[in-house]
Amino acid sequence: MSEQDVTGNNFLRGIIRKDIEEGRLSGSLVTRFPPEPNGFLHIGHAKSICLNFGLAEHFGGQCHLRFDDTNPAKEEQAYIDAIQEDIQWLGYQWAGPVRYASDYFDTLYDYAVALINAGKAYVCELSAEQAREYRGTLTEPGRNSPFRERSPEENLAEFEAMRNGEYEEGAKVLRAKIDMSAPNINLRDPIIYRIRKQTHHQTGDKWCIYPTYDFTHGQSDAIEGITHSICTLEFEDHRPLYEWFIENLPVPAEPKQYEFARLNINYTVTSKRKLKALVDENIVAGWDDPRMPTIAGMRRRGFTPAALRHFCEMVGVARSEGIVDMAMLEHAIRDDLDKNAPRAMCVMDPLKLVIHNYPQGQVEQLGAPGHPNRDDLGERQLPFTREVYIERDDFREEANKKFKRLVLGKKVRLRNAYVLLAEQVVKDEQGNIVEVHCSYDPDTLGADPSDGVKPKGVIHWVSASEGRRATVRIYDRLFNHASPDRGGEDFLEHVNPDSLSVVEDCWIEPGLANCAPESRFQFERTGYFVADRYEHSAEQPVFNRTIALRDSWGKAEA
RNA sequence: UGGGGUGUCGCCAAGCGGCAAGGCACUGGGUUUUGAUCUCAGCAUUCGUAGGUUCGAAUCCUACCACCCCAGCCA
């Protein structure tokens, strides 16, 4: 077992290992990832994807992609397309074709008929409201429906009439006949087919009755030969029902359901309903807005598939519910990008430096490493000129010795370039610093000053004449509350009003403008950035900040 | 007051009767042309609580407490 296997170990691997050892697995392991196409996939789904595909990979089995499309009212083809793209972007490929629960509607219908013939299902005409009443409560048993004892013949005719569109939506349903006094409410004659006069994105108008999740999921698993059907904890109460159908229907296999705790992360929400609300209320620009915890959003934000996979591994798989610290996700992406992102320089709040002893008009190409400790990332050329921009925040007229940047009368090193001495400050009538006049030491390229005094600080810069303009979008957490969806309050009240700030007048080193969309960089001393997937161009460069660099100084200052 | 779950460091999470892994966060030292990275060190005498069994318990038993899920013709 490799080291990665050890960290990726979890109770499900233990169960499967045991199933293999004790001969319960006739063939190989088959899992499935079963999204409903009613929204984009989010980080919580990423955990499930990594788990299901990861398990299959680990045990040499396979993982299917099956859309759980039993509710045409909420589903769309656009989501189906986006979901497939997300899974593949994460680095996984499902075995065989894309599958749909709707592929099995005919079989499911036959199963329903079989249940009716066995006297284990009946058509019920109770209204939704009546059905709720008859169901009882958590503490009181339910009562039998007055339609419970219809004959199989009558039920068959009724069910067929339902299928033929002879009844209105809600008029009748097909129910499994189990036990109205079961302490588990899911067993109180659950509804297994309902009338929905809706066009389905896969089956068109072939059906006007659709099976419910409970009647669909386990049977679909059985049809596909899924061996381990892994879902989240809230389906635990459905397991007895899942098993009941498997036992009472002529299914070709006996899959087993296992549950794990879903992923929660603080300062965000992981619920399709809430994410959809953010989109519908125009709080974000869409499902793939870089602030969204969707896979597409994180991709646009600059996350890498590897970071997401590593994060899922770090978080682990267990049955106890918790809330993972956003810092863990941030660590995962910083860790990847630090190792792999080429370095570059970008000044976001420019202050002009005039180096009076540097020749006017001269442009000198300085070589700089693409990465401080990865020669394979090559070298880039930085044009150096008499006037350069630095961050306004990197200059002070006076400061204590803890300030390791440019101070009037003191020296600082320009990253990958020369050591500079700040000699004079030029201000406007309001007293704002307009520019700083400096002198440079020509002997300090790749060398310490001859006086042996090494400058304390190193700051980034961009040539004023050779640099390029760029737009940078700074993203912050979408919510300013650790648990935005806790309590009765409306989670939208906790949206961070400053989650996005657009900085138009940034200066980037010239070579950066030509990068391809989705190229990732570390802007030195600042953070990790990605060229926007859709809006970046060489003419108008646009970068999204994925995540800031860790900043112990900023922390100490605050 | 029904049923199903879960409780191990600030946050995840191993552990399955023999003397509490790891990661994140945090704190302190070192290296550094990124206040980054890297690196070294520190960080649960204690495992929801209370009893009990045992030479020995986070691991077994009992009771209690807390939190989560279930009353969609959603998944």
Short mmCIF file of N, CA and C in Angstrom, two decimals, chain A residues 365-431:
data_model
loop_
_atom_site.label_atom_id
_atom_site.label_comp_id
_atom_site.label_asym_id
_atom_site.label_seq_id
_atom_site.Cartn_x
_atom_site.Cartn_y
_atom_site.Cartn_z
N GLN A 365 17.03 43.93 -20.69
CA GLN A 365 16.29 42.70 -20.42
C GLN A 365 16.99 41.91 -19.32
N LEU A 366 16.31 41.75 -18.22
CA LEU A 366 16.88 41.00 -17.11
C LEU A 366 16.27 39.60 -17.08
N GLY A 367 17.11 38.61 -16.96
CA GLY A 367 16.60 37.25 -16.90
C GLY A 367 16.11 36.95 -15.49
N ALA A 368 14.99 36.27 -15.40
CA ALA A 368 14.47 35.90 -14.08
C ALA A 368 13.92 34.48 -14.14
N PRO A 369 14.10 33.73 -13.07
CA PRO A 369 13.62 32.35 -13.10
C PRO A 369 12.10 32.26 -13.12
N GLY A 370 11.60 31.27 -13.83
CA GLY A 370 10.16 31.07 -13.86
C GLY A 370 9.66 30.61 -12.50
N HIS A 371 10.56 29.97 -11.76
CA HIS A 371 10.18 29.46 -10.44
C HIS A 371 11.45 29.38 -9.60
N PRO A 372 11.43 29.80 -8.36
CA PRO A 372 12.65 29.85 -7.56
C PRO A 372 13.35 28.50 -7.39
N ASN A 373 12.58 27.41 -7.33
CA ASN A 373 13.27 26.14 -7.19
C ASN A 373 12.80 25.07 -8.17
N ARG A 374 12.48 25.53 -9.37
CA ARG A 374 12.16 24.55 -10.42
C ARG A 374 12.72 25.05 -11.74
N ASP A 375 13.91 24.57 -12.07
CA ASP A 375 14.57 25.00 -13.30
C ASP A 375 13.75 24.63 -14.53
N ASP A 376 12.97 23.56 -14.43
CA ASP A 376 12.20 23.12 -15.59
C ASP A 376 11.13 24.13 -16.00
N LEU A 377 10.85 25.09 -15.15
CA LEU A 377 9.88 26.11 -15.52
C LEU A 377 10.54 27.28 -16.25
N GLY A 378 11.81 27.12 -16.57
CA GLY A 378 12.48 28.07 -17.45
C GLY A 378 12.75 29.46 -16.89
N GLU A 379 13.00 30.35 -17.84
CA GLU A 379 13.37 31.71 -17.47
C GLU A 379 12.52 32.68 -18.26
N ARG A 380 12.30 33.85 -17.69
CA ARG A 380 11.56 34.89 -18.43
C ARG A 380 12.42 36.14 -18.47
N GLN A 381 12.07 37.07 -19.35
CA GLN A 381 12.83 38.31 -19.48
C GLN A 381 12.00 39.45 -18.91
N LEU A 382 12.64 40.25 -18.06
CA LEU A 382 11.96 41.40 -17.47
C LEU A 382 12.64 42.66 -17.97
N PRO A 383 11.91 43.50 -18.69
CA PRO A 383 12.50 44.75 -19.15
C PRO A 383 12.64 45.72 -17.98
N PHE A 384 13.88 46.26 -17.83
CA PHE A 384 14.12 47.22 -16.76
C PHE A 384 14.32 48.58 -17.40
N THR A 385 13.72 49.60 -16.82
CA THR A 385 13.78 50.95 -17.40
C THR A 385 13.94 52.00 -16.30
N ARG A 386 14.10 53.22 -16.73
CA ARG A 386 14.34 54.32 -15.79
C ARG A 386 13.16 54.55 -14.84
N GLU A 387 11.97 54.30 -15.36
CA GLU A 387 10.81 54.48 -14.51
C GLU A 387 10.11 53.13 -14.30
N VAL A 388 9.86 52.84 -13.05
CA VAL A 388 9.17 51.58 -12.75
C VAL A 388 8.05 51.86 -11.75
N TYR A 389 7.10 50.91 -11.70
CA TYR A 389 6.04 51.02 -10.71
C TYR A 389 6.31 50.03 -9.59
N ILE A 390 6.01 50.49 -8.38
CA ILE A 390 6.02 49.56 -7.25
C ILE A 390 4.68 49.75 -6.54
N GLU A 391 4.37 48.90 -5.57
CA GLU A 391 3.12 49.07 -4.82
C GLU A 391 3.26 50.29 -3.92
N ARG A 392 2.25 51.09 -3.95
CA ARG A 392 2.22 52.27 -3.08
C ARG A 392 2.48 51.87 -1.62
N ASP A 393 1.98 50.73 -1.28
CA ASP A 393 2.10 50.25 0.09
C ASP A 393 3.52 49.78 0.44
N ASP A 394 4.36 49.68 -0.59
CA ASP A 394 5.73 49.22 -0.33
C ASP A 394 6.70 50.38 -0.10
N PHE A 395 6.16 51.60 0.01
CA PHE A 395 7.02 52.74 0.29
C PHE A 395 6.51 53.53 1.50
N ARG A 396 7.46 53.94 2.34
CA ARG A 396 7.10 54.80 3.47
C ARG A 396 8.16 55.90 3.57
N GLU A 397 7.74 57.07 3.93
CA GLU A 397 8.72 58.13 4.14
C GLU A 397 9.55 57.83 5.38
N GLU A 398 8.90 57.27 6.35
CA GLU A 398 9.65 56.79 7.51
C GLU A 398 8.97 55.56 8.08
N ALA A 399 9.77 54.73 8.67
CA ALA A 399 9.22 53.48 9.22
C ALA A 399 10.22 52.88 10.18
N ASN A 400 9.73 52.01 11.05
CA ASN A 400 10.66 51.34 11.98
C ASN A 400 11.33 50.19 11.25
N LYS A 401 12.29 49.60 11.89
CA LYS A 401 13.11 48.58 11.23
C LYS A 401 12.36 47.31 10.88
N LYS A 402 11.15 47.16 11.40
CA LYS A 402 10.38 45.97 11.05
C LYS A 402 9.81 46.07 9.63
N PHE A 403 9.76 47.29 9.11
CA PHE A 403 9.21 47.50 7.77
C PHE A 403 10.30 47.18 6.75
N LYS A 404 10.18 46.04 6.13
CA LYS A 404 11.25 45.57 5.24
C LYS A 404 11.02 45.94 3.78
N ARG A 405 10.69 47.19 3.53
CA ARG A 405 10.46 47.59 2.14
C ARG A 405 11.20 48.90 1.88
N LEU A 406 10.71 49.69 0.94
CA LEU A 406 11.43 50.91 0.61
C LEU A 406 11.07 52.06 1.55
N VAL A 407 12.10 52.68 2.11
CA VAL A 407 11.90 53.81 3.00
C VAL A 407 12.83 54.92 2.52
N LEU A 408 12.35 56.14 2.61
CA LEU A 408 13.14 57.29 2.17
C LEU A 408 14.51 57.27 2.85
N GLY A 409 15.56 57.37 2.04
CA GLY A 409 16.91 57.37 2.58
C GLY A 409 17.47 55.97 2.81
N LYS A 410 16.66 54.96 2.48
CA LYS A 410 17.11 53.58 2.71
C LYS A 410 17.11 52.79 1.40
N LYS A 411 17.69 51.60 1.50
CA LYS A 411 17.79 50.76 0.31
C LYS A 411 16.80 49.60 0.32
N VAL A 412 16.48 49.12 -0.87
CA VAL A 412 15.64 47.96 -0.99
C VAL A 412 16.06 47.27 -2.29
N ARG A 413 15.82 46.00 -2.39
CA ARG A 413 16.12 45.33 -3.66
C ARG A 413 14.86 45.21 -4.49
N LEU A 414 14.99 45.49 -5.76
CA LEU A 414 13.90 45.24 -6.67
C LEU A 414 14.04 43.77 -7.06
N ARG A 415 13.00 43.04 -6.90
CA ARG A 415 13.02 41.60 -7.15
C ARG A 415 13.60 41.30 -8.54
N ASN A 416 14.57 40.39 -8.58
CA ASN A 416 15.21 39.99 -9.82
C ASN A 416 15.95 41.13 -10.52
N ALA A 417 16.20 42.23 -9.80
CA ALA A 417 16.86 43.37 -10.44
C ALA A 417 17.85 44.02 -9.46
N TYR A 418 17.92 45.34 -9.50
CA TYR A 418 18.94 46.06 -8.74
C TYR A 418 18.51 46.50 -7.35
N VAL A 419 19.54 46.93 -6.61
CA VAL A 419 19.28 47.54 -5.31
C VAL A 419 19.12 49.03 -5.54
N LEU A 420 18.13 49.59 -4.86
CA LEU A 420 17.75 50.97 -5.05
C LEU A 420 17.86 51.77 -3.75
N LEU A 421 18.13 53.06 -3.89
CA LEU A 421 18.14 53.94 -2.72
C LEU A 421 17.08 55.02 -2.97
N ALA A 422 16.18 55.20 -2.05
CA ALA A 422 15.13 56.22 -2.19
C ALA A 422 15.71 57.54 -1.71
N GLU A 423 15.69 58.54 -2.60
CA GLU A 423 16.35 59.80 -2.23
C GLU A 423 15.42 60.99 -2.06
N GLN A 424 14.31 60.99 -2.82
CA GLN A 424 13.46 62.17 -2.75
C GLN A 424 12.01 61.84 -3.06
N VAL A 425 11.13 62.49 -2.35
CA VAL A 425 9.70 62.25 -2.56
C VAL A 425 9.08 63.46 -3.23
N VAL A 426 8.30 63.19 -4.28
CA VAL A 426 7.61 64.28 -4.96
C VAL A 426 6.13 64.20 -4.62
N LYS A 427 5.57 65.33 -4.15
CA LYS A 427 4.16 65.33 -3.76
C LYS A 427 3.35 66.35 -4.54
N ASP A 428 2.03 66.13 -4.59
CA ASP A 428 1.17 67.11 -5.24
C ASP A 428 0.71 68.13 -4.19
N GLU A 429 -0.18 69.06 -4.61
CA GLU A 429 -0.60 70.13 -3.70
C GLU A 429 -1.28 69.57 -2.45
N GLN A 430 -1.94 68.41 -2.63
CA GLN A 430 -2.65 67.84 -1.48
C GLN A 430 -1.71 67.06 -0.54
N GLY A 431 -0.49 66.98 -0.96
CA GLY A 431 0.46 66.26 -0.12
C GLY A 431 0.53 64.78 -0.43
#
